[in-house]
């Protein structure tokens, strides 16, 4: 019995000021288990009252907050058990500074993730463009955002990129976007015929909206061509590459039927003999 008492009263000493007893460890484990149960109960209680689209946002923020709660509970329990928490911090100050510097980007990602969720600048399903890369957002986590590109490649974006780079959200104002196809025709072509053929190529496509109606813009008198642009509305800008390609095929076919040529840059070379 005396030997058992000696074991229970044994103290692990980190230095002269820090001591953690077996009793403190047992109390710490008990408190963490109880806290884990209460946090999970609170999470379920709140999620039942949220809409489905808000549940993922709540899970992301709550995961970060729960870790903070565990840290606070851990330190508070140790301090209440008689452990000198201040001495622990003092003894590991250099280590904490090194870890903080190493995890600087990690914490930037977490803070950025919280900002994204709070201000709702990006949602799951949005089509975004960042650093010239376009993808559909599949998942927003606390540290990273997962998107899928048009060629089905997974794009993992660190959240701090949103703070340091310009983000283009293609679908924040809705899923419909205005797209365009540009083409040049030879000088001397019937511009009104060109306009009608461009509108015909667009109107025939099943994925192009009839309202708002497509329009043709006469952009410029180029160096070797009259430059036109036909503007239309799509419901899925993420897949815009395919209908735009099909419209170009149809434009080429219509131009050939009506003898409208698409020129290429030409240069005249004059040779002077002396």
Coordinates of N, CA and C in Angstrom, one line a residue, residues 91-213:
X91 N 9.7 28.1 -20.2 CA 10.7 27.1 -20.5 C 10.7 26.7 -22.0
X92 N 9.6 26.9 -22.6 CA 9.5 26.5 -24.1 C 9.3 27.7 -25.0
X93 N 9.7 28.9 -24.5 CA 9.5 30.1 -25.3 C 10.2 30.1 -26.6
X94 N 11.4 29.7 -26.6 CA 12.2 29.6 -27.8 C 11.6 28.6 -28.8
X95 N 11.1 27.5 -28.3 CA 10.5 26.5 -29.1 C 9.2 27.0 -29.8
X96 N 8.4 27.7 -29.0 CA 7.1 28.3 -29.4 C 7.4 29.3 -30.5
X97 N 8.4 30.1 -30.4 CA 8.7 31.1 -31.4 C 9.1 30.5 -32.7
X98 N 9.9 29.4 -32.6 CA 10.3 28.7 -33.8 C 9.1 28.0 -34.5
X99 N 8.3 27.4 -33.7 CA 7.1 26.8 -34.3 C 6.2 27.8 -34.9
X100 N 6.0 29.0 -34.2 CA 5.2 30.1 -34.8 C 5.6 30.6 -36.1
X101 N 7.0 30.7 -36.3 CA 7.5 31.2 -37.5 C 7.3 30.1 -38.6
X102 N 7.5 28.9 -38.2 CA 7.3 27.8 -39.2 C 5.9 27.6 -39.7
X103 N 4.9 27.9 -38.8 CA 3.5 27.8 -39.1 C 2.9 29.1 -39.5
X104 N 3.6 30.1 -39.9 CA 3.1 31.4 -40.2 C 2.1 31.3 -41.4
X105 N 2.5 30.6 -42.5 CA 1.7 30.4 -43.6 C 0.4 29.6 -43.3
X106 N 0.6 28.6 -42.4 CA -0.5 27.7 -42.0 C -1.6 28.6 -41.3
X107 N -1.2 29.5 -40.4 CA -2.2 30.3 -39.7 C -2.8 31.3 -40.7
X108 N -2.0 31.8 -41.7 CA -2.6 32.7 -42.7 C -3.7 32.0 -43.5
X109 N -3.5 30.7 -43.8 CA -4.5 29.9 -44.5 C -5.7 29.8 -43.7
X110 N -5.6 29.5 -42.4 CA -6.7 29.3 -41.5 C -7.5 30.6 -41.4
X111 N -6.8 31.7 -41.1 CA -7.5 33.0 -41.0 C -8.2 33.4 -42.3
X112 N -7.6 33.2 -43.4 CA -8.2 33.5 -44.7 C -9.4 32.6 -44.9
X113 N -9.3 31.3 -44.5 CA -10.5 30.4 -44.6 C -11.7 30.9 -43.8
X114 N -11.4 31.5 -42.6 CA -12.5 32.0 -41.8 C -13.1 33.2 -42.5
X115 N -12.3 34.1 -43.1 CA -12.8 35.3 -43.8 C -13.6 34.9 -45.0
X116 N -13.2 33.8 -45.7 CA -14.0 33.4 -46.9 C -15.3 32.9 -46.5
X117 N -15.4 32.2 -45.4 CA -16.7 31.6 -44.9 C -17.6 32.7 -44.4
X118 N -17.0 33.7 -43.7 CA -17.8 34.8 -43.1 C -18.4 35.7 -44.1
X119 N -17.5 36.2 -45.0 CA -18.0 37.2 -46.0 C -18.6 36.6 -47.3
X120 N -18.6 35.2 -47.3 CA -19.2 34.4 -48.4 C -18.9 34.9 -49.8
X121 N -17.6 35.2 -50.0 CA -17.1 35.6 -51.3 C -17.0 34.4 -52.3
X122 N -16.9 33.2 -51.7 CA -16.8 32.0 -52.5 C -17.7 30.9 -51.9
X123 N -18.5 30.3 -52.8 CA -19.4 29.2 -52.3 C -19.0 27.9 -53.1
X124 N -19.4 26.8 -52.5 CA -19.3 25.5 -53.2 C -20.2 25.6 -54.5
X125 N -19.6 25.2 -55.6 CA -20.3 25.3 -56.9 C -19.9 26.5 -57.7
X126 N -19.2 27.5 -57.1 CA -18.8 28.7 -57.9 C -17.7 28.3 -58.8
X127 N -17.6 29.1 -59.9 CA -16.5 28.9 -60.8 C -15.6 30.1 -60.6
X128 N -14.3 29.8 -60.2 CA -13.4 30.9 -59.9 C -12.2 30.8 -60.8
X129 N -11.5 32.0 -60.9 CA -10.3 32.1 -61.6 C -9.2 32.7 -60.7
X130 N -8.1 32.0 -60.5 CA -7.1 32.5 -59.6 C -5.7 32.2 -60.2
X131 N -4.9 33.2 -60.4 CA -3.5 33.0 -61.0 C -3.7 32.3 -62.4
X132 N -4.7 32.7 -63.2 CA -4.9 32.2 -64.5 C -5.4 30.8 -64.6
X133 N -5.8 30.2 -63.4 CA -6.4 28.8 -63.4 C -7.8 28.9 -63.0
X134 N -8.6 28.2 -63.8 CA -10.1 28.2 -63.6 C -10.6 26.8 -63.1
X135 N -11.5 26.9 -62.1 CA -12.0 25.6 -61.6 C -13.3 25.8 -60.9
X136 N -14.1 24.7 -60.8 CA -15.3 24.8 -60.0 C -15.1 24.3 -58.6
X137 N -15.5 25.1 -57.6 CA -15.2 24.9 -56.2 C -16.0 23.7 -55.8
X138 N -15.3 22.7 -55.2 CA -16.0 21.5 -54.7 C -16.1 21.4 -53.2
X139 N -15.1 22.0 -52.6 CA -15.0 21.9 -51.1 C -14.2 23.1 -50.6
X140 N -14.7 23.7 -49.5 CA -14.0 24.8 -48.8 C -13.6 24.3 -47.4
X141 N -12.4 24.2 -47.2 CA -11.9 23.7 -45.9 C -11.3 24.9 -45.2
X142 N -10.8 24.7 -43.9 CA -10.3 25.8 -43.1 C -9.0 26.3 -43.7
X143 N -8.2 25.4 -44.3 CA -6.8 25.7 -44.7 C -6.8 25.8 -46.3
X144 N -7.5 25.0 -47.0 CA -7.4 25.0 -48.4 C -8.8 25.0 -49.1
X145 N -8.9 25.4 -50.3 CA -10.1 25.2 -51.1 C -9.8 24.2 -52.2
X146 N -10.7 23.3 -52.4 CA -10.5 22.3 -53.5 C -11.4 22.6 -54.6
X147 N -10.8 22.7 -55.8 CA -11.6 22.9 -57.0 C -11.2 21.9 -58.1
X148 N -12.1 21.8 -59.1 CA -11.9 20.8 -60.2 C -11.9 21.6 -61.5
X149 N -10.8 21.5 -62.3 CA -10.7 22.2 -63.5 C -11.5 21.5 -64.6
X150 N -11.6 22.1 -65.8 CA -12.5 21.6 -66.9 C -12.0 20.3 -67.4
X151 N -10.6 20.0 -67.2 CA -10.1 18.7 -67.7 C -10.0 17.7 -66.5
X152 N -10.8 18.0 -65.5 CA -11.0 17.1 -64.3 C -9.8 16.9 -63.5
X153 N -8.9 17.9 -63.4 CA -7.8 17.9 -62.5 C -8.2 18.6 -61.2
X154 N -7.7 18.1 -60.1 CA -8.0 18.7 -58.8 C -7.0 19.8 -58.6
X155 N -7.6 21.0 -58.2 CA -6.8 22.2 -57.9 C -7.0 22.5 -56.5
X156 N -5.9 22.4 -55.7 CA -5.9 22.7 -54.3 C -5.3 24.0 -54.1
X157 N -6.1 25.0 -53.6 CA -5.7 26.4 -53.4 C -5.5 26.7 -51.9
X158 N -4.3 27.1 -51.5 CA -4.1 27.6 -50.1 C -5.0 28.8 -49.9
X159 N -5.7 28.9 -48.8 CA -6.7 30.0 -48.7 C -6.0 31.4 -48.6
X160 N -4.7 31.5 -48.2 CA -4.1 32.8 -48.1 C -3.9 33.4 -49.5
X161 N -4.1 32.6 -50.6 CA -4.0 33.2 -51.9 C -5.1 34.2 -52.2
X162 N -6.2 34.0 -51.5 CA -7.4 34.9 -51.7 C -7.0 36.3 -51.2
X163 N -6.2 36.4 -50.2 CA -5.8 37.7 -49.7 C -4.7 38.4 -50.5
X164 N -3.8 37.6 -51.1 CA -2.7 38.2 -51.8 C -2.8 38.3 -53.3
X165 N -3.9 37.7 -53.9 CA -4.1 37.7 -55.3 C -5.6 38.1 -55.6
X166 N -5.8 38.6 -56.9 CA -7.1 38.9 -57.3 C -7.9 37.7 -57.7
X167 N -9.1 37.6 -57.1 CA -9.9 36.4 -57.4 C -11.1 36.8 -58.3
X168 N -11.3 36.1 -59.3 CA -12.4 36.3 -60.2 C -13.5 35.2 -60.0
X169 N -14.6 35.6 -59.5 CA -15.7 34.7 -59.3 C -16.7 34.8 -60.5
X170 N -16.7 33.8 -61.4 CA -17.4 33.9 -62.6 C -18.9 33.8 -62.4
X171 N -19.3 33.2 -61.3 CA -20.8 32.9 -61.1 C -21.3 33.5 -59.8
X172 N -20.7 34.5 -59.3 CA -21.2 35.1 -58.1 C -22.5 35.9 -58.4
X173 N -22.7 36.4 -59.6 CA -23.9 37.1 -59.9 C -24.9 36.2 -60.6
X174 N -24.7 34.9 -60.6 CA -25.6 33.9 -61.2 C -24.8 33.0 -62.1
X175 N -25.4 31.9 -62.5 CA -24.8 30.9 -63.3 C -24.6 31.3 -64.7
X176 N -25.4 32.2 -65.2 CA -25.3 32.7 -66.6 C -24.2 33.7 -66.8
X177 N -23.5 33.6 -67.9 CA -22.4 34.5 -68.2 C -22.4 34.9 -69.6
X178 N -21.9 36.1 -70.0 CA -21.8 36.5 -71.3 C -20.4 36.1 -71.9
X179 N -20.5 35.3 -73.0 CA -19.3 34.9 -73.7 C -19.3 35.5 -75.1
X180 N -18.1 35.3 -75.8 CA -18.0 35.9 -77.1 C -17.1 35.0 -78.0
X181 N -17.2 35.2 -79.3 CA -16.3 34.6 -80.3 C -16.0 35.7 -81.3
X182 N -14.7 35.8 -81.5 CA -14.2 36.9 -82.4 C -13.8 36.3 -83.7
X183 N -13.9 37.0 -84.8 CA -13.5 36.6 -86.1 C -13.2 37.8 -87.0
X184 N -12.3 37.6 -88.0 CA -12.0 38.6 -88.9 C -12.4 38.2 -90.3
X185 N -12.9 39.2 -91.1 CA -13.3 38.9 -92.5 C -12.5 39.8 -93.4
X186 N -12.4 39.4 -94.7 CA -11.6 40.2 -95.6 C -12.3 41.5 -95.9
X187 N -11.4 42.5 -96.2 CA -12.0 43.8 -96.6 C -12.8 43.7 -97.9
X188 N -13.9 44.4 -98.0 CA -14.8 44.3 -99.2 C -15.9 43.3 -98.9
X189 N -15.9 42.6 -97.8 CA -17.0 41.7 -97.5 C -18.3 42.5 -97.1
X190 N -19.4 41.9 -97.3 CA -20.7 42.5 -97.0 C -20.9 42.4 -95.5
X191 N -20.7 43.5 -94.8 CA -20.7 43.5 -93.3 C -22.1 43.1 -92.7
X192 N -23.2 43.5 -93.4 CA -24.5 43.1 -92.9 C -24.7 41.6 -93.1
X193 N -24.2 41.0 -94.1 CA -24.3 39.6 -94.3 C -23.5 38.9 -93.2
X194 N -22.3 39.4 -93.0 CA -21.4 38.8 -91.9 C -22.2 38.9 -90.6
X195 N -22.8 40.0 -90.3 CA -23.6 40.1 -89.0 C -24.7 39.0 -88.9
X196 N -25.5 38.9 -90.0 CA -26.6 37.9 -90.0 C -26.1 36.5 -89.9
X197 N -25.0 36.2 -90.5 CA -24.4 34.8 -90.4 C -23.9 34.5 -89.0
X198 N -23.3 35.5 -88.4 CA -22.8 35.3 -87.0 C -24.0 35.0 -86.1
X199 N -25.0 35.8 -86.2 CA -26.2 35.6 -85.4 C -26.9 34.3 -85.6
X200 N -26.9 33.9 -86.9 CA -27.4 32.6 -87.2 C -26.7 31.4 -86.6
X201 N -25.3 31.5 -86.6 CA -24.5 30.5 -86.0 C -24.7 30.3 -84.5
X202 N -25.0 31.5 -83.9 CA -25.2 31.5 -82.4 C -26.6 31.0 -82.1
X203 N -27.6 31.5 -82.9 CA -29.0 31.2 -82.6 C -29.3 29.7 -82.8
X204 N -28.6 29.0 -83.7 CA -28.8 27.6 -84.0 C -28.3 26.7 -82.8
X205 N -27.4 27.2 -82.0 CA -26.8 26.4 -81.0 C -27.8 26.2 -79.8
X206 N -28.1 24.9 -79.4 CA -29.1 24.6 -78.4 C -28.8 25.1 -77.0
X207 N -27.5 25.4 -76.7 CA -27.1 25.8 -75.3 C -27.1 27.3 -75.2
X208 N -27.3 28.1 -76.2 CA -27.3 29.5 -76.2 C -28.7 30.0 -75.8
X209 N -28.7 30.9 -74.9 CA -30.0 31.5 -74.5 C -30.5 32.5 -75.6
X210 N -31.8 32.4 -75.7 CA -32.5 33.3 -76.7 C -32.7 34.7 -76.1
X211 N -32.8 34.8 -74.8 CA -32.9 36.0 -74.0 C -31.9 36.0 -72.9
X212 N -31.1 37.1 -72.8 CA -31.0 38.2 -73.7 C -30.4 37.8 -75.1
X213 N -30.9 38.4 -76.1 CA -30.5 38.1 -77.5 C -29.0 38.3 -77.7

